[in-house]
Amino acid sequence: GAIADASAPALLVAQVLGRMGNYLNQELFGKPTDAWYGLEVERAFRPLNYVDTTYFQPTFAFEAGMNLILAGLFAVLLVRWKDRAPGVLFPLYVGAYSVVRIIVEPLRIDHANEWLGVRQNVWVAGALIALSLIAAVSMQRRYRRALSSRPAAS
């Protein structure tokens, strides 16, 4: 329980570091953009159908930023949420990260399998959100029932 809870903010920070690797490798960027925050991608790293496009959505940076915010939130929950079920932060992390994926996936231009015109990763993330919420609510309910069924201290 405690290790699963502590892993939530730690995994998010690790994912932030991994996304910085995407910046260095000039990979996992998104659709073309002319916005001020557009990422300049060297010609050698651009997809063939975008070889004449210079600036792209920095989707890895969007994900890294959201993950950093979530890491802070989960660190606060780890310290301040005293009556949580042991391990409940882990399924909440899975669900929160899946929300990030749903936000970022539609911006990406790399190949992905699709179901009904939607990237497969979005479907998987949606399923993980549902499953993680079911798991977290179930864990918290069982924990509270167990606490309430304990005999009162005299």
Coordinates of C-alpha atoms in Angstrom, one line a residue, residues 4 7-9 11-12 88-101 124-133 136:
A4 CA 2.1 1.9 -4.3
S7 CA 5.1 5.4 -6.5
A8 CA 2.4 7.7 -7.9
P9 CA 4.3 11.0 -7.7
L11 CA 6.3 7.7 -11.6
L12 CA 5.0 11.0 -12.8
V88 CA -5.4 4.0 -3.5
L89 CA -3.2 6.6 -5.0
F90 CA -1.9 4.2 -7.5
P91 CA -5.1 3.6 -9.4
L92 CA -5.8 7.4 -9.2
Y93 CA -2.4 7.9 -10.8
V94 CA -3.3 5.5 -13.6
G95 CA -6.6 7.4 -14.2
A96 CA -5.0 10.8 -14.0
Y97 CA -2.2 9.9 -16.4
S98 CA -4.9 8.5 -18.7
V99 CA -6.6 11.8 -18.8
V100 CA -3.3 13.4 -19.9
R101 CA -3.1 10.8 -22.7
V124 CA -7.2 2.4 -23.9
A125 CA -6.9 5.5 -21.8
G126 CA -10.6 5.8 -21.5
A127 CA -10.9 2.2 -20.3
L128 CA -8.1 2.8 -17.8
I129 CA -9.9 5.9 -16.4
A130 CA -13.0 3.8 -15.8
L131 CA -11.2 0.9 -14.3
S132 CA -9.0 3.0 -12.1
L133 CA -12.0 4.9 -10.8
A136 CA -10.1 3.5 -6.2

